[in-house]
Coordinates of N, CA, C and O in Angstrom, one line a residue:
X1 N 2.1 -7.5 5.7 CA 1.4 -6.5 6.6 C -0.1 -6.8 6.3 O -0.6 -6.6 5.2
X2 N -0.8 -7.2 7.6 CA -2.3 -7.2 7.2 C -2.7 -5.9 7.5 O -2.2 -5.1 8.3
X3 N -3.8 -5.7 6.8 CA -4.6 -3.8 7.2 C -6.0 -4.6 7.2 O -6.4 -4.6 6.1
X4 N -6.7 -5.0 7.7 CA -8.2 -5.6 8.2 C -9.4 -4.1 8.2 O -10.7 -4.1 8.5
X5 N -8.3 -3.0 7.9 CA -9.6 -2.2 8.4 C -10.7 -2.0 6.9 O -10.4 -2.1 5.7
X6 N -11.9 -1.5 7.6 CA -13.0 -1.6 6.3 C -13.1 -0.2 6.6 O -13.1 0.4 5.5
X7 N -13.1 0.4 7.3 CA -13.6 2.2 7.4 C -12.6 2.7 7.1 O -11.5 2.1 6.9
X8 N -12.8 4.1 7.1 CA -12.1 4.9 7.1 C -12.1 6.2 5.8 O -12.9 6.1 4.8
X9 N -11.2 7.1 6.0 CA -10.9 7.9 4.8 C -9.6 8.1 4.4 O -8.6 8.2 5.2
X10 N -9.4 8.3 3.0 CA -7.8 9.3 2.8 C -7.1 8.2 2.4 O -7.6 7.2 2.2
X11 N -5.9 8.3 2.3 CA -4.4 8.1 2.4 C -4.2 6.8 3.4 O -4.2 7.3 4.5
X12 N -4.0 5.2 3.5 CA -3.4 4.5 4.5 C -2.3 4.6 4.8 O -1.6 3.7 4.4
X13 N -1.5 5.7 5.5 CA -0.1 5.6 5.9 C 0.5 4.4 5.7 O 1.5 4.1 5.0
X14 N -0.4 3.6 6.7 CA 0.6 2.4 7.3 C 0.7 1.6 6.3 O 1.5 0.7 6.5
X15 N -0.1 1.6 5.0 CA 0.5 0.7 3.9 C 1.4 1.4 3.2 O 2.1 0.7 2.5
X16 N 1.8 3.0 3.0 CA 2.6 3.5 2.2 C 3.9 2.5 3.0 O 4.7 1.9 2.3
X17 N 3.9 2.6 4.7 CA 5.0 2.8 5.2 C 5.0 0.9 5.4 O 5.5 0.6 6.5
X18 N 4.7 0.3 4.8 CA 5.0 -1.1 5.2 C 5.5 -1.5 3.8 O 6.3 -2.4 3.6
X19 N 4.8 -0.5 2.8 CA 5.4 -1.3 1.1 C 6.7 -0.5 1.4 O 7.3 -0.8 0.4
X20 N 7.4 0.2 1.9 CA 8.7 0.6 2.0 C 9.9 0.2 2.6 O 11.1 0.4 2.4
X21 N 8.6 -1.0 3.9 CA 9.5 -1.5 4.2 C 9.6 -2.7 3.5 O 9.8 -3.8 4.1
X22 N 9.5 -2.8 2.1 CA 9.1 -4.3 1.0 C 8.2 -5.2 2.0 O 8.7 -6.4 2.1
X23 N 7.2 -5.1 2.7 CA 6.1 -5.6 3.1 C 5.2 -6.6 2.2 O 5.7 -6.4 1.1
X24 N 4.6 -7.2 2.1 CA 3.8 -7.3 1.4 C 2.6 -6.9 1.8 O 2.5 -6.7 3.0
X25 N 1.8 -6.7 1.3 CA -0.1 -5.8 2.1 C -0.6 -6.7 1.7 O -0.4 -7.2 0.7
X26 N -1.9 -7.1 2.7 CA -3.0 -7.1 1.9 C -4.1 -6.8 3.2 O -4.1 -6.9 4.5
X27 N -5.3 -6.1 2.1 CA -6.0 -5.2 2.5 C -7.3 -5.0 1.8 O -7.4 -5.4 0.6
X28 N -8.5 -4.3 2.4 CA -9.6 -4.3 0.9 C -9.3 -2.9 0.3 O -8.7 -1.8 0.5
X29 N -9.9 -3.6 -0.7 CA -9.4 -2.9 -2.4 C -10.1 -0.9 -2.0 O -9.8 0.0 -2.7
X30 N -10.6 -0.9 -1.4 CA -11.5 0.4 -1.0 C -10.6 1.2 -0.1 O -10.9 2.4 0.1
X31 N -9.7 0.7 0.5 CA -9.1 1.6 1.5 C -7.1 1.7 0.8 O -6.2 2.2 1.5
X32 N -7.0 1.2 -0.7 CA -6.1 2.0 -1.7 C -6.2 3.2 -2.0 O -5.3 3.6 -2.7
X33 N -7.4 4.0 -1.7 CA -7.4 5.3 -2.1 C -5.7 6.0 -2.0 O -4.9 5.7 -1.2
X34 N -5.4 7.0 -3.2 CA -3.8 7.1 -2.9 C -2.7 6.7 -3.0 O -1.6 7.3 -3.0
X35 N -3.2 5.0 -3.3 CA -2.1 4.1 -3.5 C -1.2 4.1 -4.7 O -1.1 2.9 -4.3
X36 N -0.8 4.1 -5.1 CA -0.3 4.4 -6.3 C 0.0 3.1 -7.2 O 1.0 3.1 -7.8
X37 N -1.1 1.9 -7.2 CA -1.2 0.9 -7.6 C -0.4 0.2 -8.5 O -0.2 -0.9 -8.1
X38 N 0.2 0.8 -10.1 CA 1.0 0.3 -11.1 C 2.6 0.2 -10.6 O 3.5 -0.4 -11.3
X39 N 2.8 1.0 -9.3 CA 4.0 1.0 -9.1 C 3.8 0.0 -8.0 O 3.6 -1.0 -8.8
X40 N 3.8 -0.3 -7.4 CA 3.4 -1.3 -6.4 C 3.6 -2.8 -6.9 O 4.6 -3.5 -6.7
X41 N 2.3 -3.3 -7.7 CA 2.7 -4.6 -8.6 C 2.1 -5.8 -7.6 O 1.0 -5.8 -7.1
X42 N 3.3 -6.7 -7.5 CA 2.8 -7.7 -6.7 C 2.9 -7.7 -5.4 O 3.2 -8.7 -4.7
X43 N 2.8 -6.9 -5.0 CA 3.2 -6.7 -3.5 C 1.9 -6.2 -3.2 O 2.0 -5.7 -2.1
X44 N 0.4 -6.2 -3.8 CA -0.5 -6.0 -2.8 C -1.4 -7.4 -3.4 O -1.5 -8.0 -4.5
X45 N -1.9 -7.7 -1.7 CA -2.9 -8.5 -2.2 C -4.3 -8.2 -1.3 O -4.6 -8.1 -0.1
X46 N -5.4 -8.2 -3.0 CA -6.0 -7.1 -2.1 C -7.5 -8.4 -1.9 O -7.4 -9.5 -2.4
X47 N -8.5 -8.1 -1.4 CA -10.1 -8.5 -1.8 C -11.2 -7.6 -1.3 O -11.5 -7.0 -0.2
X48 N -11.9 -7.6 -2.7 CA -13.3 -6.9 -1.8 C -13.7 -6.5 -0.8 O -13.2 -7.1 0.1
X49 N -14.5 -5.7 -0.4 CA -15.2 -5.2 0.6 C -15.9 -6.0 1.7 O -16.9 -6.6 1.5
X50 N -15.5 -6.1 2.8 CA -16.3 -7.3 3.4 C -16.1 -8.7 3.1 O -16.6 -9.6 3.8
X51 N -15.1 -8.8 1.8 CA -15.2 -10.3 1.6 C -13.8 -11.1 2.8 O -12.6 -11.2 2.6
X52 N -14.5 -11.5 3.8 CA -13.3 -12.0 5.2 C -12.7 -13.2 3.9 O -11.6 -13.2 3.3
X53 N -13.7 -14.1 3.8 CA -13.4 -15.3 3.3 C -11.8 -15.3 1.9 O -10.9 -16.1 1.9
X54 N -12.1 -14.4 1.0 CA -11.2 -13.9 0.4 C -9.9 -13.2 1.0 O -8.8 -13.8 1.0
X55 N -10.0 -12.4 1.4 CA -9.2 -11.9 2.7 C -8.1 -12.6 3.1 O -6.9 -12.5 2.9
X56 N -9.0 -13.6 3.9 CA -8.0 -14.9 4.2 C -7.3 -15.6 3.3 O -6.3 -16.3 3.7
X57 N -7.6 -15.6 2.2 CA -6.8 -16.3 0.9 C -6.3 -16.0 0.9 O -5.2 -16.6 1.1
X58 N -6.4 -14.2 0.6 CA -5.0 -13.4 0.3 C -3.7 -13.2 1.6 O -2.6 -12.8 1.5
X59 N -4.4 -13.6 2.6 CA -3.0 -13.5 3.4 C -2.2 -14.9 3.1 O -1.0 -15.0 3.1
X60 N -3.1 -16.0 3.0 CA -2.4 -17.2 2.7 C -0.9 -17.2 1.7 O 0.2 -17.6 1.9
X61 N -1.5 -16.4 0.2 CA -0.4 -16.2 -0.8 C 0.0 -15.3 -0.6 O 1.1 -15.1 -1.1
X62 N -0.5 -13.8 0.3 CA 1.2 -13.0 0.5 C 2.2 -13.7 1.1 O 3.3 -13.6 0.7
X63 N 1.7 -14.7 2.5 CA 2.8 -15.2 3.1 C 3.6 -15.9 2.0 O 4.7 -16.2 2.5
X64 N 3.6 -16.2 0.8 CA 4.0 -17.3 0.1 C 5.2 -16.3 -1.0 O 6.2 -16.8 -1.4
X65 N 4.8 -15.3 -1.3 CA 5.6 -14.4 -2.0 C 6.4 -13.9 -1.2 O 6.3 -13.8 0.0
X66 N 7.6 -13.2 -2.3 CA 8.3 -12.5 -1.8 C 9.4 -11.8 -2.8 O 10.3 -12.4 -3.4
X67 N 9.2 -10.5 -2.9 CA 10.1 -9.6 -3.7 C 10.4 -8.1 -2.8 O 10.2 -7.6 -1.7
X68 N 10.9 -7.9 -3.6 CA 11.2 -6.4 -3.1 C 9.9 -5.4 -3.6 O 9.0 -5.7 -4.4
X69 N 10.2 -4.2 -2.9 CA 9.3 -3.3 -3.6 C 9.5 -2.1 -4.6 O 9.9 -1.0 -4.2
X70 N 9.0 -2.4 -5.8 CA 9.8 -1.7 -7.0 C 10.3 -0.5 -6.8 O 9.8 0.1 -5.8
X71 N 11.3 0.2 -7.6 CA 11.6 1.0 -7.5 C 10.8 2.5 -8.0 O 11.1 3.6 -7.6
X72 N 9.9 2.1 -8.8 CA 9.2 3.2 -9.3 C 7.9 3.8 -7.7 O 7.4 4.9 -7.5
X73 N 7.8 2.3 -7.0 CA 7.5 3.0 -6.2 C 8.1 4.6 -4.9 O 7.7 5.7 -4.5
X74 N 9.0 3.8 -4.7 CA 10.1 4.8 -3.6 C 10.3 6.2 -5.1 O 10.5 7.4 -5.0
X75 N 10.1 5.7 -5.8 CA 10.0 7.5 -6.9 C 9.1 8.2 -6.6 O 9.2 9.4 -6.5
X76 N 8.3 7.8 -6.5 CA 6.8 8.3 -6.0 C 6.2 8.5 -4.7 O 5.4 9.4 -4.4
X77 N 6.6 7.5 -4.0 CA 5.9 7.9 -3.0 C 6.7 7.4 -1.8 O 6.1 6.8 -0.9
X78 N 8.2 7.9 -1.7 CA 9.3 7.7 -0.5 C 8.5 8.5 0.2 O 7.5 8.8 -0.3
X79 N 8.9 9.0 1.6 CA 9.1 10.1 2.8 C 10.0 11.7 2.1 O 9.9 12.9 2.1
X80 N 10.7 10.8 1.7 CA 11.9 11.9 1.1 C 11.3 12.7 0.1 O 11.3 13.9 0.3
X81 N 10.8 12.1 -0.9 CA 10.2 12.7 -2.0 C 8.7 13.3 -1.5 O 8.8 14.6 -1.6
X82 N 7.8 13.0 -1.2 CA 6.9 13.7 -0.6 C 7.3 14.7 0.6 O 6.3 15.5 0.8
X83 N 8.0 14.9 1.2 CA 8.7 16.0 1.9 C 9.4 16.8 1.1 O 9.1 18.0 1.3
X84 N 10.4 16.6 0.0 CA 10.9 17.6 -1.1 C 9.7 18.6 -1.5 O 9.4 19.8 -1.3
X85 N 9.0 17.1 -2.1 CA 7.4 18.2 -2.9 C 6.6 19.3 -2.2 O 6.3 20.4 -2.8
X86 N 6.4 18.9 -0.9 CA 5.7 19.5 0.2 C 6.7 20.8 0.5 O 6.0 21.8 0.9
X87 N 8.1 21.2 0.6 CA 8.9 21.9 0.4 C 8.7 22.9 -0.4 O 8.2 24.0 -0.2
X88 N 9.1 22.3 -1.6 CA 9.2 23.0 -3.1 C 7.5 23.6 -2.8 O 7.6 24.9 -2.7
X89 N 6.7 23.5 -2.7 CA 5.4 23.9 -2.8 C 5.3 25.4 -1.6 O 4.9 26.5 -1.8
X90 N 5.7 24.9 -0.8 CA 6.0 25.8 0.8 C 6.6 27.2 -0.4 O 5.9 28.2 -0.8
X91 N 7.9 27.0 -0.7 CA 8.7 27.8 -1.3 C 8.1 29.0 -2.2 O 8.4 30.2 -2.3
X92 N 7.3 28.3 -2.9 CA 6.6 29.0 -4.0 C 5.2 30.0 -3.4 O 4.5 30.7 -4.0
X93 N 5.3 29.9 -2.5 CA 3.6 30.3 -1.8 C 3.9 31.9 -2.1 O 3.1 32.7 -1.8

């Protein structure tokens, strides 16, 4: 999954929902806000800000990998489980 974008704020959905689908990302390092990095692993490949030239590296060697995407991540940060939480929270109000 490439994400090319440099703006923005928040949360990238579309990398939550690409490392779910065992995607590989790559993307700049500034628009992980959210990400939940240690669970993730090798499955992102990221570069700097503006760096295109790097960028391009990194799509070179995601194409070249290939794993699944750990399980610690779908602990963390499934649909399922973030809708539970968002529940359980609703509940308590």
């Amino acid at each position: 999954f490439i994400n090319p974008v440099t703006a923005g704020g928040g949360v990238q959905t579309k990398i939550i929902d690409a490392l779910g689908q065992h995607c590989n990302v790559v993307c700049f390092e500034h628009m992980l806000t959210g990400i939940p990095i240690p669970t993730v692993g090798e499955k992102l490949f990221i570069a700097q800000k503006d760096d295109w030239k790097e960028f391009a590296k990194q799509i070179q060697q995601a194409c070249n990998f290939s794993s699944t995407t750990s399980d610690s991540f779908f602990e963390s940060m499934s649909w399922e489980k973030i809708a539970a939480e968002a529940a359980e929270q609703i509940r308590n109000l």
